[in-house]
Coordinates of C-alpha atoms and ligand atoms in Angstrom, one line a residue:
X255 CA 219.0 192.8 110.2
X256 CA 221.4 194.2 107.5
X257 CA 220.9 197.9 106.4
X258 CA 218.9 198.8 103.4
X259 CA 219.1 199.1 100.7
X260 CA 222.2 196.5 100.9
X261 CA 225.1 198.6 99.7
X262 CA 226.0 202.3 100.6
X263 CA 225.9 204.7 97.4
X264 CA 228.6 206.6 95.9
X265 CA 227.0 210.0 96.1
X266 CA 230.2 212.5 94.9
X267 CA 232.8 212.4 91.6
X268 CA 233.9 215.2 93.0
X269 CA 237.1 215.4 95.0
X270 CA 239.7 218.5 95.5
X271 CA 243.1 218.1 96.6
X272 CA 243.2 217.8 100.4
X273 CA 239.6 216.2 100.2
X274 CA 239.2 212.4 100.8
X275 CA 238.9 210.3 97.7
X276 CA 235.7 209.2 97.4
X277 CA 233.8 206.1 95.2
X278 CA 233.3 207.0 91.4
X279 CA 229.3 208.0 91.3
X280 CA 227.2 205.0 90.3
X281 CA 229.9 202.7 91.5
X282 CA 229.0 201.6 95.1
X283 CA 230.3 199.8 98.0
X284 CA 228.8 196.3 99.7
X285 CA 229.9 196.4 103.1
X286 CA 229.8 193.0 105.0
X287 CA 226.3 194.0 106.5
X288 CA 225.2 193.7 103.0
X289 CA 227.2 191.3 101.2
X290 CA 225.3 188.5 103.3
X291 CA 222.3 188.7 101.7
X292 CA 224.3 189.4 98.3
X293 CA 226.2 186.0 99.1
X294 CA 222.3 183.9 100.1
X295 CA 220.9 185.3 96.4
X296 CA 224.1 184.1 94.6
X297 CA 223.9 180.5 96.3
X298 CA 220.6 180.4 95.6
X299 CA 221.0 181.4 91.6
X300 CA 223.6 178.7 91.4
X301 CA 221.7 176.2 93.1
X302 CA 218.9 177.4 90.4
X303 CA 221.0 177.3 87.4
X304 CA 222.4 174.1 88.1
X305 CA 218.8 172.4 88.8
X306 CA 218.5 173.3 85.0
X307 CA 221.7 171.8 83.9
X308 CA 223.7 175.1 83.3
X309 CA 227.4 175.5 83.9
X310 CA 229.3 178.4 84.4
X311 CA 231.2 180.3 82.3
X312 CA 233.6 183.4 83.5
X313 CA 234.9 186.1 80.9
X314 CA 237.3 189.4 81.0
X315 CA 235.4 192.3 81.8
X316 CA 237.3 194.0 79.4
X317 CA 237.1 193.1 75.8
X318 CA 237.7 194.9 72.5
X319 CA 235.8 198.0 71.5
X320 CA 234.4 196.8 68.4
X321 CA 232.7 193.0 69.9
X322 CA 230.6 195.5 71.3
X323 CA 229.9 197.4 68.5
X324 CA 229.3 194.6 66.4
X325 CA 226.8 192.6 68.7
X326 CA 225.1 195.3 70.7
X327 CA 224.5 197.7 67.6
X328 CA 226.0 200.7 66.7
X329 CA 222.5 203.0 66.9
X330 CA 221.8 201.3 71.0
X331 CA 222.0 203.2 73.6
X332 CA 224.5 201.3 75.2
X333 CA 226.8 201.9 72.3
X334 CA 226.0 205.6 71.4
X335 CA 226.7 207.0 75.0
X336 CA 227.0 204.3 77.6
X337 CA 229.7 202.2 77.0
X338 CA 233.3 203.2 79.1
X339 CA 235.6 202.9 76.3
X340 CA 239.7 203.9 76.5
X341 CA 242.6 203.8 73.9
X342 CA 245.4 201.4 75.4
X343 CA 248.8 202.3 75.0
X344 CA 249.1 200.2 71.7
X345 CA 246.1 202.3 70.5
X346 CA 243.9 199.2 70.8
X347 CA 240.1 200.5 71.3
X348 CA 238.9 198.5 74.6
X349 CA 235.5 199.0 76.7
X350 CA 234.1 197.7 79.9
X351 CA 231.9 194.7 79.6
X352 CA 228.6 196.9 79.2
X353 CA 226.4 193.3 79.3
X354 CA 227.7 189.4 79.1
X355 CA 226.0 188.0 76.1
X356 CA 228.7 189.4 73.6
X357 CA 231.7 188.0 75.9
X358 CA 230.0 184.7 75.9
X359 CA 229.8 184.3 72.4
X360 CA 233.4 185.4 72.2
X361 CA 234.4 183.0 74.1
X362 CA 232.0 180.3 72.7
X363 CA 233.3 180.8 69.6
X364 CA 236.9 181.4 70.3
X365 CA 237.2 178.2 72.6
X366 CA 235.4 176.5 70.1
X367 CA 232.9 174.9 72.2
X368 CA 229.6 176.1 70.2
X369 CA 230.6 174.5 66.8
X370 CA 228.2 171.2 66.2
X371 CA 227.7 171.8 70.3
X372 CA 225.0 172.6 72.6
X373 CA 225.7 174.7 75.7
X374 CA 223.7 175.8 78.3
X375 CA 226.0 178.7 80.3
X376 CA 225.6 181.0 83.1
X377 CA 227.8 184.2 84.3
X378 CA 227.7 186.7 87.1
X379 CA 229.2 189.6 87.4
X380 CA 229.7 193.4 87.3
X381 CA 228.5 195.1 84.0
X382 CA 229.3 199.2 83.7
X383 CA 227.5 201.5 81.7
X384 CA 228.1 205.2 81.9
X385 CA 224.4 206.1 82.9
X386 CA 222.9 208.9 85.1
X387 CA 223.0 207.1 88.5
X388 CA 219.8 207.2 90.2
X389 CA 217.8 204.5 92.4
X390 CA 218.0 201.0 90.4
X391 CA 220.5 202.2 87.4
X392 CA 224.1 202.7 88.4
X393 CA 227.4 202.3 86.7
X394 CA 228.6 199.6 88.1
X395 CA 225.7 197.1 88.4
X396 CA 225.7 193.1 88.7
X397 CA 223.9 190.7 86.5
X398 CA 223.6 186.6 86.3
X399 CA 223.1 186.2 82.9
X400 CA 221.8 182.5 81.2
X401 CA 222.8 181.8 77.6
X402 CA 222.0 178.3 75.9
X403 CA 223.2 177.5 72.2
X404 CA 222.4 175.0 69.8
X405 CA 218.6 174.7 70.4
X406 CA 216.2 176.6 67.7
X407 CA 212.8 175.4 69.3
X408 CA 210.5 177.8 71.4
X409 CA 211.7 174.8 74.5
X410 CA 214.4 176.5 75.9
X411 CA 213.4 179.7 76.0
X412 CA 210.0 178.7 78.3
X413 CA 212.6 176.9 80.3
X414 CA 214.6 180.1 80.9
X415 CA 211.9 181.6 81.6
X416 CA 210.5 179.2 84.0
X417 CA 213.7 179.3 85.9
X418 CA 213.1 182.8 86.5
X419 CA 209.7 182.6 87.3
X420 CA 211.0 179.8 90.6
X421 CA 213.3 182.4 91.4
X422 CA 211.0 185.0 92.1
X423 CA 209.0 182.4 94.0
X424 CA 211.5 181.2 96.1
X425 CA 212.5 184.7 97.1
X426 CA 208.9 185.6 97.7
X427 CA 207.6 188.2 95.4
X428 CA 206.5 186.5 92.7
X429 CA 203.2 187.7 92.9
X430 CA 204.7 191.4 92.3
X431 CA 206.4 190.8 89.3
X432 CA 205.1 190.6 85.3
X433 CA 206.0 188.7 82.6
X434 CA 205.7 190.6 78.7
X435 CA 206.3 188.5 75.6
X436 CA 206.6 189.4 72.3
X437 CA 208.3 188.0 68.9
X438 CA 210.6 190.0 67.1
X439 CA 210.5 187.8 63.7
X440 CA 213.1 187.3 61.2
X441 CA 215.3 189.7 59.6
X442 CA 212.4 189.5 56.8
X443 CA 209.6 190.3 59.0
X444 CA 210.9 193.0 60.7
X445 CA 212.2 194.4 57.3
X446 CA 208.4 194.8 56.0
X447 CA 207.3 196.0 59.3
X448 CA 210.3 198.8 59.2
X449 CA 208.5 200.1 55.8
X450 CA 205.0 200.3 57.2
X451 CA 206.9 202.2 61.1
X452 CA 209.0 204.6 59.2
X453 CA 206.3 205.6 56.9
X454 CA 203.9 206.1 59.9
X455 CA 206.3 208.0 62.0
X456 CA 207.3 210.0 58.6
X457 CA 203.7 211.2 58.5
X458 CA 204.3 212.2 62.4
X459 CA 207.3 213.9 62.1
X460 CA 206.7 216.9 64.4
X461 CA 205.5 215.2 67.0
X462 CA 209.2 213.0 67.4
X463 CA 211.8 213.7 69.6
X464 CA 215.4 214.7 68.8
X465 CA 216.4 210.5 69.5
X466 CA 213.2 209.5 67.7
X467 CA 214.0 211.5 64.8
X468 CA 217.9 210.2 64.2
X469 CA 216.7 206.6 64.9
X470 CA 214.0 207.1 61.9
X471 CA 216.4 207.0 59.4
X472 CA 218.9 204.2 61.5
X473 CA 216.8 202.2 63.6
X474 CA 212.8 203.2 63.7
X475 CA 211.8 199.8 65.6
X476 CA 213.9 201.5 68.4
X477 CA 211.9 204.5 68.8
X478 CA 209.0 201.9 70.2
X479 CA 211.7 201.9 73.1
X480 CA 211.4 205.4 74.0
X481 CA 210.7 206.1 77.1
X482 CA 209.4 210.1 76.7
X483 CA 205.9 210.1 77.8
X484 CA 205.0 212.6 75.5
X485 CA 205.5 210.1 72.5
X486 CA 203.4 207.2 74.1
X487 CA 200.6 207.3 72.5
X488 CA 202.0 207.7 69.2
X489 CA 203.6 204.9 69.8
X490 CA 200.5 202.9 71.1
X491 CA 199.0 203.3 67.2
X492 CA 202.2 202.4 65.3
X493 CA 201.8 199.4 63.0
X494 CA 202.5 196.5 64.8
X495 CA 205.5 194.1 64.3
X496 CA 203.0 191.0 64.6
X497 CA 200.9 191.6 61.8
X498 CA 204.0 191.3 59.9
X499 CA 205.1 187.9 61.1
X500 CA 206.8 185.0 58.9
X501 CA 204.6 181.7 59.2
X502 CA 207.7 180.0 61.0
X503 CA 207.8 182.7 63.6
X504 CA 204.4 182.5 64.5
X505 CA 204.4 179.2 64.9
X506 CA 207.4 179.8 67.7
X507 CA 206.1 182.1 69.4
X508 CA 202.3 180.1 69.5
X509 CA 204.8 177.4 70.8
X510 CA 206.1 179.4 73.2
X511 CA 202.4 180.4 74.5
X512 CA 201.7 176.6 74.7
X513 CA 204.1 175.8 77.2
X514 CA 203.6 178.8 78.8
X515 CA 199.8 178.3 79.2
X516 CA 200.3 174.4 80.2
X517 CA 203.1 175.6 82.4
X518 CA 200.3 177.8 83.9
X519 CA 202.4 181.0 84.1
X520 CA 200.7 184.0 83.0
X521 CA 202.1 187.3 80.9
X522 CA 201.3 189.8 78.1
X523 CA 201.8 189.7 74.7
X524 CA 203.6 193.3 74.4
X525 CA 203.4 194.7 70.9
X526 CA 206.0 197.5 71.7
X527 CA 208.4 195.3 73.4
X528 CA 211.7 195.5 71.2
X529 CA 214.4 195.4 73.3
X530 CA 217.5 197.7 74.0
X531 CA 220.1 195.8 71.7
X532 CA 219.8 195.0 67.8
X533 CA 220.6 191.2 68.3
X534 CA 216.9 190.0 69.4
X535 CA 215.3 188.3 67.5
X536 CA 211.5 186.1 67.3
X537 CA 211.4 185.9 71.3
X538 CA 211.9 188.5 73.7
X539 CA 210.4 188.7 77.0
X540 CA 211.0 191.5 80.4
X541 CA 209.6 190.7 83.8
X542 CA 208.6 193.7 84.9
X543 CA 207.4 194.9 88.6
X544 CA 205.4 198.3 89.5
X545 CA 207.7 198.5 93.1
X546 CA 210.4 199.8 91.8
X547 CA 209.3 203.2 90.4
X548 CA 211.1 203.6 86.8
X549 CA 213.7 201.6 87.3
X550 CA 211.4 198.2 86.8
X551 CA 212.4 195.7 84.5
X552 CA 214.7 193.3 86.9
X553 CA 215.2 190.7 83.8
X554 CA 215.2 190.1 80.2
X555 CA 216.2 188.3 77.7
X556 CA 215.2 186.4 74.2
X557 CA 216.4 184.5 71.1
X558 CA 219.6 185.5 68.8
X559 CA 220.0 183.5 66.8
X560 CA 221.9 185.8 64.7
X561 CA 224.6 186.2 66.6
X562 CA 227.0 183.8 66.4
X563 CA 227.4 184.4 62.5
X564 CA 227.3 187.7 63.0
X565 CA 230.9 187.5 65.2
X566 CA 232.2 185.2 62.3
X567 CA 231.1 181.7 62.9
X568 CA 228.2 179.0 62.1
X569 CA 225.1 179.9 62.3
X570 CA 223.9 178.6 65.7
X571 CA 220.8 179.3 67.3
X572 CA 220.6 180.9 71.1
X573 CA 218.9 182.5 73.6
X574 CA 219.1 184.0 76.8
X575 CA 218.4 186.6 79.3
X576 CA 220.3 188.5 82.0
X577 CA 219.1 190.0 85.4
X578 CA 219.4 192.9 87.4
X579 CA 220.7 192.0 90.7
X580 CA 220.7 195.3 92.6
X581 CA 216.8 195.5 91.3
X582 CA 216.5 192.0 92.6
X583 CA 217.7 193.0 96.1
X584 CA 215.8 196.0 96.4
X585 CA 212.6 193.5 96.3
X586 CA 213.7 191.9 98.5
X587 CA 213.6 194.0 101.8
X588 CA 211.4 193.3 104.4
X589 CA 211.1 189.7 102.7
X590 CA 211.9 186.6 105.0
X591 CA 214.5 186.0 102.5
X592 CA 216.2 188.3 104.2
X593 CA 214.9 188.3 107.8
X594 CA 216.1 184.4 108.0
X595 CA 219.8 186.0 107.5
X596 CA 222.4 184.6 109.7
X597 CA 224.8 186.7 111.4
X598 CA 228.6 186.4 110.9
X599 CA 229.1 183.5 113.3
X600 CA 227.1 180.6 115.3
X601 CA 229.5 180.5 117.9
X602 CA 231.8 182.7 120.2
X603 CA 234.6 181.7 122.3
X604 CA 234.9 183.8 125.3
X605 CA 238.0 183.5 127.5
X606 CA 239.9 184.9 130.6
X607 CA 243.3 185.2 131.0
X608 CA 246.4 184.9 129.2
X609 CA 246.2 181.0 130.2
X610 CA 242.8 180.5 128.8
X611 CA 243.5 182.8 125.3
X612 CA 246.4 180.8 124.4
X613 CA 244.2 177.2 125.1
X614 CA 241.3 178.6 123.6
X615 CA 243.3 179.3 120.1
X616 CA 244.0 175.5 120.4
X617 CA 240.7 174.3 120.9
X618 CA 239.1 176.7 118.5
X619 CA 241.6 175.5 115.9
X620 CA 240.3 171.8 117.0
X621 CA 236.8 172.4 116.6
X622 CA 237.3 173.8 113.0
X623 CA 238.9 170.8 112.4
X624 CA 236.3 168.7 113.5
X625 CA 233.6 170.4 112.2
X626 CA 234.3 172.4 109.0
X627 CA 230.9 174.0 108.9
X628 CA 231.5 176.0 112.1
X629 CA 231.6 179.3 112.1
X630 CA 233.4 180.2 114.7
X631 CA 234.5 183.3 116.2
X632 CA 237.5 183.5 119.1
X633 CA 237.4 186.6 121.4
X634 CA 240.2 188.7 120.0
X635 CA 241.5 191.6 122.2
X636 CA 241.2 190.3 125.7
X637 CA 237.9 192.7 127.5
X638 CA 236.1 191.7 130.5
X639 CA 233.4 189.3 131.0
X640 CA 230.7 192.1 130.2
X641 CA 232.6 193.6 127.1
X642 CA 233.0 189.9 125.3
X643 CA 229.5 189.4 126.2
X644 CA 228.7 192.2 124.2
X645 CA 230.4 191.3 121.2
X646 CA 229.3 187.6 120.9
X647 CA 225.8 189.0 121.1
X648 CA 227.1 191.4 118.5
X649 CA 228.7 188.1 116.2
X650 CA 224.7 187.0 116.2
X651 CA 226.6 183.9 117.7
X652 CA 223.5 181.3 119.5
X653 CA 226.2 179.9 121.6
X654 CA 229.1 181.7 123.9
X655 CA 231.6 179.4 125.0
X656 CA 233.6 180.5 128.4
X657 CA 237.0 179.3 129.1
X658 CA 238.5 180.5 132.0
X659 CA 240.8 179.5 135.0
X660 CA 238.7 176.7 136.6
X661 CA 237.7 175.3 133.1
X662 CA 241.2 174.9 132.2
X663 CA 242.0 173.3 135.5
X664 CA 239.0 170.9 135.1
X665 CA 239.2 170.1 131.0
X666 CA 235.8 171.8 130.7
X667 CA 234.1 174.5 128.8
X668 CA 230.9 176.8 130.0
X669 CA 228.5 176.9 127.1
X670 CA 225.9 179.8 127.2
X671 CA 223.0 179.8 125.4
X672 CA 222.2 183.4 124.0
X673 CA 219.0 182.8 121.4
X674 CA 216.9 180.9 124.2
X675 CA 215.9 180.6 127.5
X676 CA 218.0 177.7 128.8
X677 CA 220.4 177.0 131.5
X678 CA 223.9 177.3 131.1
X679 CA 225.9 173.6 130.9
X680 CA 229.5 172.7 131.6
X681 CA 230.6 169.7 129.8
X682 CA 233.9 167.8 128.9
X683 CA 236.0 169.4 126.0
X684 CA 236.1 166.3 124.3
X685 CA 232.2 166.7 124.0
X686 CA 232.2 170.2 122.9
X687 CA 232.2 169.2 119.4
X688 CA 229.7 166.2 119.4
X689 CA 227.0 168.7 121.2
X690 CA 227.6 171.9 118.8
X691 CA 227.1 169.3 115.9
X692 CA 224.0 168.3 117.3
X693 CA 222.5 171.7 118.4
X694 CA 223.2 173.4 115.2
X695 CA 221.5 170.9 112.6
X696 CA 218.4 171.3 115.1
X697 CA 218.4 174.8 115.0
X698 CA 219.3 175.6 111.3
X699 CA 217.1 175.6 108.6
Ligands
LIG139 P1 216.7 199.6 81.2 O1 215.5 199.6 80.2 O2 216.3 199.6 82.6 O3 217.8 200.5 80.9 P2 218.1 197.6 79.6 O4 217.1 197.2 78.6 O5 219.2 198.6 79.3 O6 217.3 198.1 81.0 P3 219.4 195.0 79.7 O7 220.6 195.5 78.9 O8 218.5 194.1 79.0 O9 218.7 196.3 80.3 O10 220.0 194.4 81.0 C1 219.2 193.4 81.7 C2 218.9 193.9 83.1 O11 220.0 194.5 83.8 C3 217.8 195.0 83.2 O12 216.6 194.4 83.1 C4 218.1 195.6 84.5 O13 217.5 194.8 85.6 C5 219.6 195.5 84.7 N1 220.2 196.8 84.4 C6 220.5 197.3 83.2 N2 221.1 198.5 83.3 C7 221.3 198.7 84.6 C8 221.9 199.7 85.4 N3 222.5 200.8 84.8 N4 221.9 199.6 86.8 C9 221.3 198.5 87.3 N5 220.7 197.5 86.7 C10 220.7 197.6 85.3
LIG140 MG1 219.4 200.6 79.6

């Protein structure tokens, strides 16, 4: 079993001259142990995306300053302190990626592939955001993001969400995990809605926090995003953004509840669900789970369909939604998603003797010939019997191969079975490969 939590923290920033350099905090290192399981999620969300016809699309995880500006909003968290922003030697402003939805419309637009077009694209990748690092929130974090463009109806978004919803099944803890909904509205709606907050919160004043109080004047519908217990329940009572709906915006989102409710999913209309970045808008949705303490929205996601005019081009509608990973492996310990993880190799060649090493390189490099699949791992060192022993058990290989002096004389190889109680066989060389073949499609899943 890999070691939880599946990657080893950064825990200093700190280093002196003659100490060792250590990881930036936040930023954190997947050693092999842990980048297994981090490889079986990513097959799996590739073999998911694709089952809904998306395609990949990769970006630079560094882009100019203002694309994030522009799309995330200047009065955002993300934008006011979390962003890792540098002047380049030219003076150019540039930023790490902080999220992917801004890069992908970039892209869209620069490469021209959203004009009169409908895509449906996917990413993964690192994301940084200069946050205080504590369990689930890091600086260095990984989400798969989905984007489609060029569809306007409430449609796409259920199928997004649907695609998380198998996810969380197939990995097993679907029954842990919560899906809010709310609509935003157009610009109009949430215009009119603004009035009614900031009035509200004006007659509140003293009870406000320093952040409320700046985002009054800014960005009031924000302030429903605070996350200071002591303004909760003046935010319960604030005027709600549905009661100020447009007709074609309640008519998505009971559209969206439609093919939810057929789709038999359940979730929570969640008045004070606003989202973290000003480019939302009519759906948003979060899944959230109570098993990860604070830290426990692993996805969300929603409509902007704003966007892509907003970064200079055609008015195309989109939505999308991007994941936490690292949230999404912390679910998953103790899950049989992870106990059914393989070790690094099915097979270990054992030999003994100069003779045998060098005619065991030659048959190894046969058998990955033969069988591509294989993973297959050659004694490396020399060792006694004992010692090799050890480390094919260690490989979490099923089978040991021997090779030594009388096998070579005889054109045979000792196969050992080290998963189950069975005798050990001697067979030809030539059927080595045949018989591996056939033993590991009946034992793998
Ligand atoms: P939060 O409210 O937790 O700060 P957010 O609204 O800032 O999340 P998004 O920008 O919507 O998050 O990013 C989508 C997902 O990415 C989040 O739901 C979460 O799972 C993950 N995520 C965001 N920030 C971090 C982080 N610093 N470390 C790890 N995961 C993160
Ligand atoms: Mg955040």
């Amino acid at each position: 079993m890999p070691r939880l939590p599946y990657f080893r923290t950064a825990d200093s920033e700190n280093t002196t001259l003659s100490a060792k350099i250590q990881a930036i905090k936040g930023m954190n290192d997947f050693l092999p142990e842990h980048t297994v399981l981090w490889q079986k999620l990513e097959q799996l969300l590739r073999r998911l995306t694709a089952a809904y016809g998306y395609s990949e699309i990769r970006t630079p995880i560094v882009e100019k300053t203002a694309l994030f500006k522009r799309s995330i909003g200047e009065v955002t968290d993300i934008v006011e302190k979390e962003m890792y922003t540098w002047k380049d030697i030219n003076d150019d402003s540039l930023t790490l990626r902080p999220e992917g939805t801004a890069s992908c419309v970039r892209a869209g637009i620069e490469q021209g592939i959203l004009y009169n077009q409908q895509q449906k694209l996917w990413y993964m990748g690192p994301m940084f955001r200069r946050e205080k690092p504590q369990k689930g929130r890091y600086r260095q974090f990984h989400q798969l993001g989905v984007e489609a463009f060029g569809f306007a109806g409430p449609d796409v978004d259920v199928e997004q969400i649907l695609l998380t919803w198998r996810l969380w099944k197939e990995l097993g803890f679907a029954d842990r995990v919560e899906l809010h909904i709310n609509s935003l509205g157009q610009a109009e709606s949430r215009a009119k809605h603004r009035e009614v907050l900031v009035e509200y919160f004006e007659q509140n004043i003293d009870k406000l926090d320093e952040d409320s109080k700046r985002r009054l004047t800014s960005n009031p519908l924000r302030i429903l995003d605070s996350k200071n217990p002591e303004m909760q329940s003046l935010i319960e009572e604030a005027p709600k953004l549905v009661d100020y709906l447009d007709d074609e915006s309640q008519q998505h989102f009971d559209g969206l509840r439609a093919r939810l409710d057929a789709a038999g999913l359940p979730y929570t209309v969640n008045h004070r669900l606003v989202r973290g970045l000003d480019y939302y808008n009519r759906t948003v949705f979060e899944w959230i789970t109570n098993d990860l303490g604070a830290q426990g929205t692993i996805c969300g996601g929603g409509r902007y369909d704003g966007l892509v005019s907003q970064l200079g081009a055609q008015d195309t509608p989109a939505c999308g939604f991007a994941m936490g990973l690292e949230r999404i492996i912390a679910l998953l310990e103790n899950k049989p998603f992870a106990e059914q993880l393989q070790g690094q190799a099915d097979v270990y060649l054992i030999t003994m003797g100069e003779d045998a090493e060098i005619k065991a390189t030659v048959l190894a490099e046969a058998l990955r010939s033969q069988t591509p699949s294989l993973r297959l791992m050659t004694n490396l060192g020399g060792g006694n019997y004992k010692k090799q022993f050890k480390k094919a058990d260690r490989s979490g290989a099923r089978i040991a191969l021997i090779l030594g002096e009388d096998e070579i004389q005889q054109q045979t190889i000792g196969v050992k079975f080290l998963r189950e109680q069975r005798d050990q066989l001697t067979m030809k060389q030539e059927e080595l490969s045949d018989f591996l073949d056939g033993y590991l499609a009946s034992t793998t899943e």
